Short mmCIF file of C-alpha atoms in Angstrom, two decimals:
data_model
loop_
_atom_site.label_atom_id
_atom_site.label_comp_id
_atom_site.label_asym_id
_atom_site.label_seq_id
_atom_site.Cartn_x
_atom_site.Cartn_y
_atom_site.Cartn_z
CA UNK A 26 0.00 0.00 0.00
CA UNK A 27 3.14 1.90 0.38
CA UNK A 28 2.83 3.28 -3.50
CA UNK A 29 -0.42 4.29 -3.21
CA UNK A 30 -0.84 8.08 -4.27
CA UNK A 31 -2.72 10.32 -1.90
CA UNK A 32 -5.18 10.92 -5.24
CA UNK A 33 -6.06 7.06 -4.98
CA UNK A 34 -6.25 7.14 -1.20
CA UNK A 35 -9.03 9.80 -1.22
CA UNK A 36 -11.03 8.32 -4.39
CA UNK A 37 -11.61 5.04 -1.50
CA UNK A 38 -12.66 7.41 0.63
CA UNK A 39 -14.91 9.18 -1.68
CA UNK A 40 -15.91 5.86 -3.56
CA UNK A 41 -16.62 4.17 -0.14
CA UNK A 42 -19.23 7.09 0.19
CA UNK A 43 -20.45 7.28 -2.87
CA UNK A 44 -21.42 4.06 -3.01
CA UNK A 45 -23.08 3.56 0.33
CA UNK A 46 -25.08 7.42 -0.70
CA UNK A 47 -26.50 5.02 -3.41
CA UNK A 48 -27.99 2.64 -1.15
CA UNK A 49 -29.10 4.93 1.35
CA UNK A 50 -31.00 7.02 -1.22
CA UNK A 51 -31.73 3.39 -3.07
CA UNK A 52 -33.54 2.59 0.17
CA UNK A 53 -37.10 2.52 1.63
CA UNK A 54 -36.52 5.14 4.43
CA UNK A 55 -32.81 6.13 3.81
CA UNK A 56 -31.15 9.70 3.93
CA UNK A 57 -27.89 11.17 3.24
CA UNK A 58 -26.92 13.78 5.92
CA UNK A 59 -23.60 16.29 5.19
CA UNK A 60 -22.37 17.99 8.37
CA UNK A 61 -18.62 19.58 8.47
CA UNK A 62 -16.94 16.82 10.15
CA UNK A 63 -19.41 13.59 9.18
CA UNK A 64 -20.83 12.21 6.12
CA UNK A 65 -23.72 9.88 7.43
CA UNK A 66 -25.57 7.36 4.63
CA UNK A 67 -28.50 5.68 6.49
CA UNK A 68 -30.97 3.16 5.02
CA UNK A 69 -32.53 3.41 8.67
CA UNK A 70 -32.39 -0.68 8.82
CA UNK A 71 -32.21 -2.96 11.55
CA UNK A 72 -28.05 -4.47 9.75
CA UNK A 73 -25.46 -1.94 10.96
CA UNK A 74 -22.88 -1.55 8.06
CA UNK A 75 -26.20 -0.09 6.38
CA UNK A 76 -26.29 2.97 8.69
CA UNK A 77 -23.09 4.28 8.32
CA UNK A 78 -20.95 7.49 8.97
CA UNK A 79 -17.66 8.81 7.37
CA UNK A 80 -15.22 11.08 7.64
CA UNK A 81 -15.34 13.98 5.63
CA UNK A 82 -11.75 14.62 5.18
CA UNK A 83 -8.46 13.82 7.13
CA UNK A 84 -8.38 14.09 11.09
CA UNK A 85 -4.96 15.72 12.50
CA UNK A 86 -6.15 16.00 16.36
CA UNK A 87 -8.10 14.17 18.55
CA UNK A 88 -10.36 16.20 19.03
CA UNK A 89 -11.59 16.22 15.03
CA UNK A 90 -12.29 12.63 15.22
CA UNK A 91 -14.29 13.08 18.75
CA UNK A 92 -16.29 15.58 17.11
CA UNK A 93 -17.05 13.21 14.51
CA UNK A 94 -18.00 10.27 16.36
CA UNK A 95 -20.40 12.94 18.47
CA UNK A 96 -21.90 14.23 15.21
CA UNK A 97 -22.95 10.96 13.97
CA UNK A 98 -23.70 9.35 17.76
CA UNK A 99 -26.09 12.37 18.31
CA UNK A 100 -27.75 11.59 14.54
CA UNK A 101 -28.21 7.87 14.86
CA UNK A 102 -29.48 8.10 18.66
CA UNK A 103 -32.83 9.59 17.27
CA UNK A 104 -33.51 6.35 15.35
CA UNK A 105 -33.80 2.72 16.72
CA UNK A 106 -30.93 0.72 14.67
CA UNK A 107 -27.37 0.28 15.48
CA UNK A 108 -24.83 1.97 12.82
CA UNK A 109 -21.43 1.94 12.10
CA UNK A 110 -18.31 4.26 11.19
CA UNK A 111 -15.87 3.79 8.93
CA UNK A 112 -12.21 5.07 9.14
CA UNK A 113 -9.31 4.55 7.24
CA UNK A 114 -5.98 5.12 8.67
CA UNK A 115 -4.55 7.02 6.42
CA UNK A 116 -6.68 9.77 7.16
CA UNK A 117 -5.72 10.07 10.92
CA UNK A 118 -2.38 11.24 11.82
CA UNK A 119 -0.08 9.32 13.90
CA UNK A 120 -0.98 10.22 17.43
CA UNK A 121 -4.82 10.53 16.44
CA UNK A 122 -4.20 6.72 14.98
CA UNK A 123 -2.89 5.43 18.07
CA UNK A 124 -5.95 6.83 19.87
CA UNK A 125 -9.17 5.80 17.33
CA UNK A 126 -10.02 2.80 19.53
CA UNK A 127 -10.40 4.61 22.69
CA UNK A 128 -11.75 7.63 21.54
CA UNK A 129 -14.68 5.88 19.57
CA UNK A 130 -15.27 3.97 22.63
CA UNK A 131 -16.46 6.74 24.19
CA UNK A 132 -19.92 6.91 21.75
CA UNK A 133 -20.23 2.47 22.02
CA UNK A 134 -18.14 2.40 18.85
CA UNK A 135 -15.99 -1.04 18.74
CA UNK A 136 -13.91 -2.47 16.21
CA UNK A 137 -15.83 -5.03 13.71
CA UNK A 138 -13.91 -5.65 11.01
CA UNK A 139 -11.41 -4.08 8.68
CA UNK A 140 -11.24 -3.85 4.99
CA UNK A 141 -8.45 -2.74 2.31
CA UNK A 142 -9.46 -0.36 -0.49
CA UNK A 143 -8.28 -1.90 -3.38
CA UNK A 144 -8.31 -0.33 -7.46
CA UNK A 145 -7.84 -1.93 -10.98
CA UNK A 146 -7.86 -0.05 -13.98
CA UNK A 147 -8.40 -3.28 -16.58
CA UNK A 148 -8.90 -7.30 -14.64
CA UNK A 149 -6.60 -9.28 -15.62
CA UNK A 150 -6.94 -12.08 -18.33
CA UNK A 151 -8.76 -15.31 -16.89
CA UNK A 152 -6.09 -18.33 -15.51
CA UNK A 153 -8.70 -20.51 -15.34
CA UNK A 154 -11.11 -22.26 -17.87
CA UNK A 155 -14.63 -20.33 -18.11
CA UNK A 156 -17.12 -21.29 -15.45
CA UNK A 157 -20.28 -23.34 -15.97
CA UNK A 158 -22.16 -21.12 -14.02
CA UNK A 159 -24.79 -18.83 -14.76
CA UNK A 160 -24.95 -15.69 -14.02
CA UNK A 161 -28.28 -13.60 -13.91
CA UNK A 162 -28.97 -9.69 -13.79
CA UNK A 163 -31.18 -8.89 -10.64
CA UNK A 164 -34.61 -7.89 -12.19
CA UNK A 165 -37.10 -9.28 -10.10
CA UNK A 166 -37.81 -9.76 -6.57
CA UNK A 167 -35.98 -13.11 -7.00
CA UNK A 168 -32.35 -11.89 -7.85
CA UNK A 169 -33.05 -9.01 -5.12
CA UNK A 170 -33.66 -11.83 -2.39
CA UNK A 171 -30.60 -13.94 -4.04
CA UNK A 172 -28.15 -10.47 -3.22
CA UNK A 173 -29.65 -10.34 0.21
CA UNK A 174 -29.71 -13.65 1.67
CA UNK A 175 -26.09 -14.42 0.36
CA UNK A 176 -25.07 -11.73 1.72
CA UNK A 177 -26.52 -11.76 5.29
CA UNK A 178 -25.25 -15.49 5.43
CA UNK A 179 -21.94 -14.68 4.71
CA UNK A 180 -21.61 -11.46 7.18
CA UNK A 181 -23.40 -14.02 9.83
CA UNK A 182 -26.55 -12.06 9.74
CA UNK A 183 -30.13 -13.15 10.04
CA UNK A 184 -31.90 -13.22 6.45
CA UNK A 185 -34.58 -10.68 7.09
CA UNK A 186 -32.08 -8.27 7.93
CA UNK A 187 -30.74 -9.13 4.57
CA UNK A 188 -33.99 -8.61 2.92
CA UNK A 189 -34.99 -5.60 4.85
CA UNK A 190 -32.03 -3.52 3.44
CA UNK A 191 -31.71 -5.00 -0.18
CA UNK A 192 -35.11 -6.68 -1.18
CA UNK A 193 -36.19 -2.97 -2.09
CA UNK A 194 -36.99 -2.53 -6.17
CA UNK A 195 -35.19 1.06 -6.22
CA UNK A 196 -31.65 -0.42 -4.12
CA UNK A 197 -31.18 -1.41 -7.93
CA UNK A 198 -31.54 1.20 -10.88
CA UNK A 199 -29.86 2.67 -13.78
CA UNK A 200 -27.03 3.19 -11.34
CA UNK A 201 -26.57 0.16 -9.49
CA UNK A 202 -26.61 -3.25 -11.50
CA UNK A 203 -26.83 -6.93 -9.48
CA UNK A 204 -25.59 -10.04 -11.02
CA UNK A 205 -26.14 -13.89 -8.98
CA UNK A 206 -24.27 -16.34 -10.28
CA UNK A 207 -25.82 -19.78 -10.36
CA UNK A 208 -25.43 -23.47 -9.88
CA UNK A 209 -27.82 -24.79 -11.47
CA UNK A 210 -30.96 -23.23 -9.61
CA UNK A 211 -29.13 -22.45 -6.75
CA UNK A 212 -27.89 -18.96 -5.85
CA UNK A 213 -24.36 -19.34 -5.77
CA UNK A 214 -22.62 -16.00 -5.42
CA UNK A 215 -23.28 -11.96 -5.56
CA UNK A 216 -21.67 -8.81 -6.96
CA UNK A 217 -23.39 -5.05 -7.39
CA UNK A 218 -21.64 -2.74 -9.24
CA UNK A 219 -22.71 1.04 -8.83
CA UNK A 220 -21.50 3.59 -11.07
CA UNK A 221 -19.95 6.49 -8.52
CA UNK A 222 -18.03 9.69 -10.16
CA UNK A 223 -17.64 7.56 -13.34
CA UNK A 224 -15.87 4.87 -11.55
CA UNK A 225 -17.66 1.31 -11.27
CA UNK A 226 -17.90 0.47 -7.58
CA UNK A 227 -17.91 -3.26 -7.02
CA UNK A 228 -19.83 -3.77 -3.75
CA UNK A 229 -21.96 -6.96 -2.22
CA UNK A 230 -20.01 -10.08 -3.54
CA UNK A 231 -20.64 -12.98 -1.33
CA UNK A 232 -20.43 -16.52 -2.25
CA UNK A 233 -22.58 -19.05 -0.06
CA UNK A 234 -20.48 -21.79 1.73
CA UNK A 235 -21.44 -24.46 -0.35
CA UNK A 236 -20.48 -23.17 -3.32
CA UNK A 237 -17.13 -21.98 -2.35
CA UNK A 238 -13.82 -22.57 -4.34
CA UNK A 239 -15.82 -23.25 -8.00
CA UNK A 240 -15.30 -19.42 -9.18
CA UNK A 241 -18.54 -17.77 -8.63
CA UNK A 242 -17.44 -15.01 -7.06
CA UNK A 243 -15.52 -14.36 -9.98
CA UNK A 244 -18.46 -14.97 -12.60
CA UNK A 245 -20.48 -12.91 -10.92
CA UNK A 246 -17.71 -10.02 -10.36
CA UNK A 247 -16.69 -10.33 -13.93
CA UNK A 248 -20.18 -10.12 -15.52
CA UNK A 249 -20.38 -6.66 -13.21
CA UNK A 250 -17.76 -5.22 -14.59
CA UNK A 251 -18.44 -6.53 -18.33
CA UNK A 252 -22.02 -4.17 -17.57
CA UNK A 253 -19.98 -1.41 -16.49
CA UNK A 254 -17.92 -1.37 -19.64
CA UNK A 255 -21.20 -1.93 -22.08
CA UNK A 256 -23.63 0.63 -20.43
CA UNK A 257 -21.29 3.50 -18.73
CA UNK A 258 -18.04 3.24 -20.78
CA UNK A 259 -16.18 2.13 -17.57
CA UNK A 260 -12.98 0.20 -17.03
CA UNK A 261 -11.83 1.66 -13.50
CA UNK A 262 -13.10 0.20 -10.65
CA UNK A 263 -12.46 0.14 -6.65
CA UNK A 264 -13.76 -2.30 -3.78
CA UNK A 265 -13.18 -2.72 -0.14
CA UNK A 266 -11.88 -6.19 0.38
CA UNK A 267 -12.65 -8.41 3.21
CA UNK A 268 -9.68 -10.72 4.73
CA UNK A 269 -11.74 -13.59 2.33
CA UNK A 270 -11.99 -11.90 -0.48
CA UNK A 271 -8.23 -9.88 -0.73
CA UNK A 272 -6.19 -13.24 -2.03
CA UNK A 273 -9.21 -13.37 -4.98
CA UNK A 274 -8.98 -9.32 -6.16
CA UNK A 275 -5.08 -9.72 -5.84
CA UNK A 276 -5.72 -12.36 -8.67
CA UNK A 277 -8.21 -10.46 -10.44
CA UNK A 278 -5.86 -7.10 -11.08
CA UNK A 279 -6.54 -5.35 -8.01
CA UNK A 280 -4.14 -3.60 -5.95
CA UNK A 281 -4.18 -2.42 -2.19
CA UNK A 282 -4.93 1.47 -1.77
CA UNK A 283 -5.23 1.76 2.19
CA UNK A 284 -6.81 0.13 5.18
CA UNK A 285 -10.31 0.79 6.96
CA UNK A 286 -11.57 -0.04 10.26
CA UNK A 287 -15.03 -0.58 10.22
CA UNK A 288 -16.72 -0.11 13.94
CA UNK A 289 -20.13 -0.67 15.44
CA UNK A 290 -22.31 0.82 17.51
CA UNK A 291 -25.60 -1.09 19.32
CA UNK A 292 -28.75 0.65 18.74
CA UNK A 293 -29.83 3.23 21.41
CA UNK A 294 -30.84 2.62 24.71
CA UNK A 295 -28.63 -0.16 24.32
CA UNK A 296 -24.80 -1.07 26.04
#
């Protein structure tokens, strides 16, 4: 991540955004909400890394990233769903890095997961022999419920949280394209792209356990980005890999941008 230019470390920031704006505004009761020091994107479901807050530009003092985390803790404790808040550490200095953990604390926020931001102007050539699999556009309540319940089994969710936040007709438009790659009937994998300051965002890809290690993920990422290219003119595209997924995007052309640290916070009222 070490030759990654500050240009490509704020388009993950601002792609990161961008994308989850979509959803929020794709959503049945979402908003997007700009203060000074918070960017919050909140479909106003019960699954947290739907509700989400981000920085608005680098943090030099403690203090910034307090005010922050207040912004967004005093925004989120008028609903009734837990949320989250994403950071990356490359926009915190040094002594504010050192001190995210405890100062997020402070508002419930606790380290869930991190994710690298990862970019690839062209995917590289397949190493492997085409897949049997087919993969279907999301155009019906069927391929909408495919997305969602892969998804919330793979992030250990329960599937009408899934639903709740993705089984929604406008979560996919003329800006936000689902493909489900399939076994046979079954619904074998996931990928969304969503077109964001005329860069395809890849976001969503999931592969149930079952159908693991036979290159769905990759079908269904690849048939994203072959939409991307067809209807916008778009080659670029950034993600934000999971520990699963990095070894697979690594394969695929991607390269590592920075780090995020995704925390969570419990819904009000509760510890």
């Amino acid at each position: 991540m070490h030759s990654a230019t500050q240009a490509e470390i704020d388009e993950s920031h601002a792609q990161f955004r961008g994308a989850w704006r979509r959803m929020a505004l794709g959503s049945r009761a979402g908003e997007v909400v700009e203060r000074p020091e918070v960017y919050l994107a909140a479909c106003h479901v019960a699954w947290d890394m739907m509700n989400t807050a981000f920085l608005r530009a680098p943090v030099e003092s403690e203090q910034g990233l307090a005010a922050a985390a207040a912004s967004a803790a005093r925004y989120f404790s008028m609903g009734k769903h837990p949320w989250s808040f994403i950071v990356s550490e490359d926009w915190l200095s040094p002594q504010v890095r050192a001190q995210a953990a405890s100062i997020l604390a402070w508002y419930k926020l606790k380290p869930l997961t991190s994710v690298t931001g990862m970019v690839c102007d062209r995917l590289a050539e397949p190493t492997r022999p085409p897949s049997s699999l087919e993969v279907r556009p999301v155009v019906n309540a069927w391929g909408r419920q495919a997305v969602a319940d892969i998804n919330a089994l793979s992030y250990d969710m329960p599937r009408e949280l899934g639903r709740e936040a993705m089984d929604v007709e406008s979560f996919f438009g003329t800006e936000s394209r689902g493909f489900v790659a399939c076994q046979g009937d079954a619904a074998a994998s996931s990928s969304v792209v969503i077109r964001v300051d005329g860069v395809a965002y890849i976001a969503l890809v999931a592969t149930r356990p079952e159908h693991r290690r036979i290159g769905a993920a990759e079908s269904a990422l690849r048939r994203a980005l072959s939409e991307a290219r067809e209807s916008w003119g778009i080659e670029r595209s950034v993600l934000h890999a999971t520990e699963a997924g990095f070894p697979l995007y690594t394969r695929l052309g991607y390269r590592p941008v920075t780090r995020f640290t995704i925390y969570s916070a419990p819904a009000p009222g509760l510890s």
